[in-house]
XYZ file of C-alpha atoms in Angstrom:
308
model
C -17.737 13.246 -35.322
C -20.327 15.807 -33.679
C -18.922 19.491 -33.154
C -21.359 19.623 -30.073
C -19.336 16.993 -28.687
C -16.292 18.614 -29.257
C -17.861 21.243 -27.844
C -19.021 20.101 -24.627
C -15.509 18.520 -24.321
C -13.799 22.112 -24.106
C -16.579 23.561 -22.186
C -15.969 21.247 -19.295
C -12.435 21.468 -19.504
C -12.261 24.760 -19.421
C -14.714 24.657 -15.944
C -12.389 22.400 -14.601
C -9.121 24.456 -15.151
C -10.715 27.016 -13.123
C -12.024 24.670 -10.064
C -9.098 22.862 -8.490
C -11.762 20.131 -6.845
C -12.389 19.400 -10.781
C -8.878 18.437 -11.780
C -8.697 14.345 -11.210
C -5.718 12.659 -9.718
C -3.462 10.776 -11.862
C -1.093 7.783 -11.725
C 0.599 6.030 -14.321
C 2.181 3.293 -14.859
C 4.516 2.581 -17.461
C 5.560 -1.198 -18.881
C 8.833 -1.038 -20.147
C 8.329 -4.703 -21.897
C 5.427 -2.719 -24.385
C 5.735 0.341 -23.953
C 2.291 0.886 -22.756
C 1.736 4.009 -20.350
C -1.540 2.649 -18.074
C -3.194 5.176 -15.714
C -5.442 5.198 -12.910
C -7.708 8.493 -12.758
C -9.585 9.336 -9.269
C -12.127 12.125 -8.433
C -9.549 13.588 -5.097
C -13.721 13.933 -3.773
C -15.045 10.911 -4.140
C -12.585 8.882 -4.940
C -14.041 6.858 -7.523
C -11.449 5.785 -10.168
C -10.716 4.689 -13.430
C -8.512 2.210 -14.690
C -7.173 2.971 -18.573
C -5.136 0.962 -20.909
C -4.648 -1.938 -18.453
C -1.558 -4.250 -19.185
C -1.730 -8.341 -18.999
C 2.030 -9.624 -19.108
C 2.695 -12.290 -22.038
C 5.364 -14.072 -22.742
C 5.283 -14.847 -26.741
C 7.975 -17.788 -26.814
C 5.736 -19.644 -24.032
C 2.459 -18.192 -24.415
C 2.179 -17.859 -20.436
C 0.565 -14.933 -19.109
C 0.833 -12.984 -15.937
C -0.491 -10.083 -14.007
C 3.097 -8.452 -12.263
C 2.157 -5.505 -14.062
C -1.859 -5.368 -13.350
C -1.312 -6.155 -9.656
C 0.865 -2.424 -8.938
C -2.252 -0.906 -9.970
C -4.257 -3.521 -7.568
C -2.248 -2.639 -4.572
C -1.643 1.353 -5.452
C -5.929 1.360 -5.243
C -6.230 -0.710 -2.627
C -3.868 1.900 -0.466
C -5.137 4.545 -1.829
C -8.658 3.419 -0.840
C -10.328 4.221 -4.321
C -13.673 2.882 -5.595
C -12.915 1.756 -9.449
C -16.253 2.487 -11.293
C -14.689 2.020 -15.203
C -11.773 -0.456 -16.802
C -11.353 2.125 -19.802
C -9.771 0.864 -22.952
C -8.943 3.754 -25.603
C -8.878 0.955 -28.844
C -8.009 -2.479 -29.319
C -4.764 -2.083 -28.752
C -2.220 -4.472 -31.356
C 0.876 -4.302 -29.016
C -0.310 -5.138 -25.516
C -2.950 -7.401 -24.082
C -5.706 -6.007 -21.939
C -6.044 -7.085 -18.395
C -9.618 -5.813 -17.631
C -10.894 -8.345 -16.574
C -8.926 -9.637 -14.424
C -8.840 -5.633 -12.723
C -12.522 -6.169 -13.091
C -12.416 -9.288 -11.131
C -9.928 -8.115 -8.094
C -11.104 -3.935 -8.423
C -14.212 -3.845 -10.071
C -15.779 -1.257 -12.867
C -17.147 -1.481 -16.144
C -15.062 -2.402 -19.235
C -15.776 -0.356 -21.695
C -14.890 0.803 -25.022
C -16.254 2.709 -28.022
C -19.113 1.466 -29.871
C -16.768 1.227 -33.488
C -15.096 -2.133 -31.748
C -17.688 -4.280 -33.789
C -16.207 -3.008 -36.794
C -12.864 -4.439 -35.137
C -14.501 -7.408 -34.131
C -15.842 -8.155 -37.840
C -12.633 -7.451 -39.374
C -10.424 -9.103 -37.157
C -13.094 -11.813 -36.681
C -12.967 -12.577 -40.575
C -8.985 -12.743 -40.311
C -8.291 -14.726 -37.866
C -11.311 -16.904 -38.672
C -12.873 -16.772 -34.990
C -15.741 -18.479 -36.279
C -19.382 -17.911 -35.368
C -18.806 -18.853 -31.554
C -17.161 -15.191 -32.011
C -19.607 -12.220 -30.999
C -18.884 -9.227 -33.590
C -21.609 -6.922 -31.389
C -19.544 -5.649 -28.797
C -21.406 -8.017 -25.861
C -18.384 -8.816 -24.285
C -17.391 -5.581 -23.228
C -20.006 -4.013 -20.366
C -20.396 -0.628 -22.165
C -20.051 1.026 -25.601
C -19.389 4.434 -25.806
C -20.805 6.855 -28.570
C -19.273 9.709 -29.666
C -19.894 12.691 -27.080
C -21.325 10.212 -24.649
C -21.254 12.338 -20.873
C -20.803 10.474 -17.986
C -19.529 10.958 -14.613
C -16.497 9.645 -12.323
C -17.689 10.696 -8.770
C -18.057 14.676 -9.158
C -16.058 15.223 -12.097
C -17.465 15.750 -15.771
C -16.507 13.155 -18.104
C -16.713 12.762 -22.163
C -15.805 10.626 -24.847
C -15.028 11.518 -27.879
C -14.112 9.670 -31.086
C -11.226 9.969 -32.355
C -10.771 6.862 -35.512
C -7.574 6.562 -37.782
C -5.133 4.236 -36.063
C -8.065 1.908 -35.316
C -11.451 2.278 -36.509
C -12.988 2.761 -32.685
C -10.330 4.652 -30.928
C -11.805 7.294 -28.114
C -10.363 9.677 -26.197
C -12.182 9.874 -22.414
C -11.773 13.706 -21.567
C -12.161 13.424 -17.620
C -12.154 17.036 -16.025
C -8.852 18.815 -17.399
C -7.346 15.566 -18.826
C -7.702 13.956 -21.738
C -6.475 10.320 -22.185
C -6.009 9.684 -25.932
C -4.793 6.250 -26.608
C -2.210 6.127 -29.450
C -3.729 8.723 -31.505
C -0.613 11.152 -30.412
C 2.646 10.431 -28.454
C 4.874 13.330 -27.386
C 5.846 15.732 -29.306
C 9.257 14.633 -30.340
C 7.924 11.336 -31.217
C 4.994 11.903 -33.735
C 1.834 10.227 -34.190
C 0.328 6.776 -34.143
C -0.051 4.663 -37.208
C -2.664 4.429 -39.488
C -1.911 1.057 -41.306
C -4.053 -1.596 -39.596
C -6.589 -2.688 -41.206
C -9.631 -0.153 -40.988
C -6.994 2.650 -40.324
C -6.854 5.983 -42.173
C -4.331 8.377 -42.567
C -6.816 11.369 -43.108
C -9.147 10.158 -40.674
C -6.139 10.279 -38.116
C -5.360 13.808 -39.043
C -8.793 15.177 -38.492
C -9.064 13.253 -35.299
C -5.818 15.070 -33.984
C -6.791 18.468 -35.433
C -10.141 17.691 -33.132
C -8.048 17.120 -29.941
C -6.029 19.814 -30.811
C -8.780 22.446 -30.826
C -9.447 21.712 -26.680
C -7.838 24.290 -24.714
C -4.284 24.445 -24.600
C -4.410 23.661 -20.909
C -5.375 20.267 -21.175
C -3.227 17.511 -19.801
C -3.155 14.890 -22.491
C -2.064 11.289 -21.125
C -0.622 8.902 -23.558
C -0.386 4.941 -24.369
C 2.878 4.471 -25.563
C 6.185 6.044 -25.426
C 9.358 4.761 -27.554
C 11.701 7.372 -26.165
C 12.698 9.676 -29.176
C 16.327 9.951 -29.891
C 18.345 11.899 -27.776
C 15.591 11.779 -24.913
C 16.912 9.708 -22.475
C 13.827 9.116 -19.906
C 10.588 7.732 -21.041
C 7.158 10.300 -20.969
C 3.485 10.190 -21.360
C 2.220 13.046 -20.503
C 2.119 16.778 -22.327
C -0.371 19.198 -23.312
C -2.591 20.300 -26.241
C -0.434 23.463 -26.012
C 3.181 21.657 -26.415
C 1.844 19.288 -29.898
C 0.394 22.308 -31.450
C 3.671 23.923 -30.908
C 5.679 21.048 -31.422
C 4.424 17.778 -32.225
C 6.976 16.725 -35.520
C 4.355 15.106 -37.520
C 1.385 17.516 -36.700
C 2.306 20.692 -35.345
C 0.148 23.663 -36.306
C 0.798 24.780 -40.200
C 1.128 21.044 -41.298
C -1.385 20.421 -44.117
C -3.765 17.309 -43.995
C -2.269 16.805 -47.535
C 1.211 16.614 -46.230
C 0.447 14.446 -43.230
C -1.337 11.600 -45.305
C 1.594 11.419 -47.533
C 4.241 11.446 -44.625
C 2.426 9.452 -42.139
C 1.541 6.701 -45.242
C 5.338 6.469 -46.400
C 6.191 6.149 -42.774
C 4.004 3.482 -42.233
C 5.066 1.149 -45.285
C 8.514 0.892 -43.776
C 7.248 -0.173 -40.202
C 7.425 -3.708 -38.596
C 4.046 -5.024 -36.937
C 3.869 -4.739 -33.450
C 5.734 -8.085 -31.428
C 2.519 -8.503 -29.783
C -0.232 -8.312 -32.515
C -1.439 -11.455 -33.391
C -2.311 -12.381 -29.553
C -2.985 -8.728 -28.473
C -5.552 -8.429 -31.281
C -7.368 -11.757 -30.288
C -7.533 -11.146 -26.940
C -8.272 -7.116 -26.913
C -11.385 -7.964 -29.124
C -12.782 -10.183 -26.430
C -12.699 -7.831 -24.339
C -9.020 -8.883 -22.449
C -10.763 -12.854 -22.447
C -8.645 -15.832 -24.023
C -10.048 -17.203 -26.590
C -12.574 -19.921 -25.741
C -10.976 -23.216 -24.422
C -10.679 -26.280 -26.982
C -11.669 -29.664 -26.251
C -7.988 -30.094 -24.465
C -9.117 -27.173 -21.629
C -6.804 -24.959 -23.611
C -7.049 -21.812 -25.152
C -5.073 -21.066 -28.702
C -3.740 -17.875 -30.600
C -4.157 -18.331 -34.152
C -0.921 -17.307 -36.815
C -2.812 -16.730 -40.088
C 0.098 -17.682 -42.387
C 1.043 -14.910 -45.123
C -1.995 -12.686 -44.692
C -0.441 -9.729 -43.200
């Protein structure tokens, strides 16, 4: 993980908390079903948007699939008269299916993704035996983004940074004076993501949230997921770098790297996986794309029997 990234992260941000016009627009959109917090960022200039952490409904006793959720975002752009450039995804997410495509295909933008998802793709290829009619290079997304990568959503300053330990290729996209940061943190009263799946780490998680803790304090941070912690009674996905340094329970300021690894490992050997893993992670690596058809016209989600 490059320190000049890091670095170019909190010099923007810190532009952008200065220059109103450099503060994007956001809307979220929460899915009470998963839990899943999607937004929809827009230059207020330009208007060009981008679409992150996209939601495709799925019913796992029937296997049928809908887009209810996708199509508020659909019809809050289309009102709003916004130009989608990007379908962002933070990770391959294990609890919710992606509906890029389909967003693609009704909004436009480019799906992309950081450039670690072929280490998803090989690992998650190999488990659930995709076969060689599997692509483990990333070509079914449109873009892979590096670590540090700059790019632009109509006037605003945009960078990605990586951010691995719950998955392997988890970014954060740092657009303006926002940062939207996948599962790596969820409010403060909640904790921190897991780092269990395979090609997770603990540490790795720990460094990556001492690294989005050292932007300014300032900086909105937009979630994925919120479980409502007890005695909150609304759900929330956004906060601040500020409010988890101060208090985030897992990883507030003074918590050793030592003592997070041990609490966030013994944590994670008592949890359940996700409802939604064994399709979400089939589907997320394609890019939000069933897999390919069988001879029948239809397409399958494997159950690998006693692996996980």
């Amino acid at each position: 993980m490059s320190e000049s990234a890091l670095a170019a992260a909190t010099a923007r941000i810190e532009a952008a908390l200065t220059t109103p016009q450099a503060r994007p627009c956001v809307r979220s959109f929460f899915d009470p079903a998963t839990f899943t917090a999607s937004h929809v960022v827009h230059d207020p200039e330009t208007g060009e948007a981008a679409v992150i952490d996209s939601v495709m409904d799925y019913d796992p006793v029937s296997g049928r699939t809908d887009y209810r959720s996708a199509q508020q975002i659909v019809d809050y752009v289309q009102r709003e008269k916004l130009t989608v450039v990007w379908q962002l995804e933070t990770h391959a997410h294990a609890d919710h299916l992606s509906a890029a495509p389909w967003l693609r295909d009704q909004l436009g933008g480019r799906i992309g993704i950081g450039a670690d998802i072929v280490r998803v793709q090989h690992t998650f290829g190999s488990i659930f035996n995709a076969g060689t009619g599997f692509a483990r290079d990333g070509s079914q997304f449109d873009h892979l983004f590096t670590d540090g990568e700059c790019f632009k959503l109509g006037a605003l300053d945009c960078i990605a940074l990586h951010v691995p330990g719950h998955t392997p290729a988890d970014m954060a996209f740092v657009i303006g004076d926002a940062a939207f940061i996948g599962d790596t943190l969820f409010m403060p009263d909640y904790g921190t993501a897991r780092a269990d799946f395979p090609g997770g780490d603990a540490r790795m998680l720990f460094r990556s949230i001492r690294r989005l803790l050292s932007l300014p304090g300032q900086t909105r941070l937009f979630l994925c997921h919120d479980y409502k912690a007890p005695g909150r009674d609304t759900f929330a996905w956004e906060t601040t770098v500020a409010a988890e340094k101060a208090g985030n329970i897992h990883v507030h300021d003074g918590v050793e790297e030592d003592s997070f690894v041990t609490m966030r490992t013994t944590r994670d050997a008592g949890l359940s996986l996700p409802t939604l893993i064994m399709p979400s992670v089939q589907v997320n690596m394609r890019a939000g794309h069933l897999p390919e058809p069988e001879s029948n016209g239809v397409s399958y989600i494997k159950i690998p029997v006693n692996r996980f």
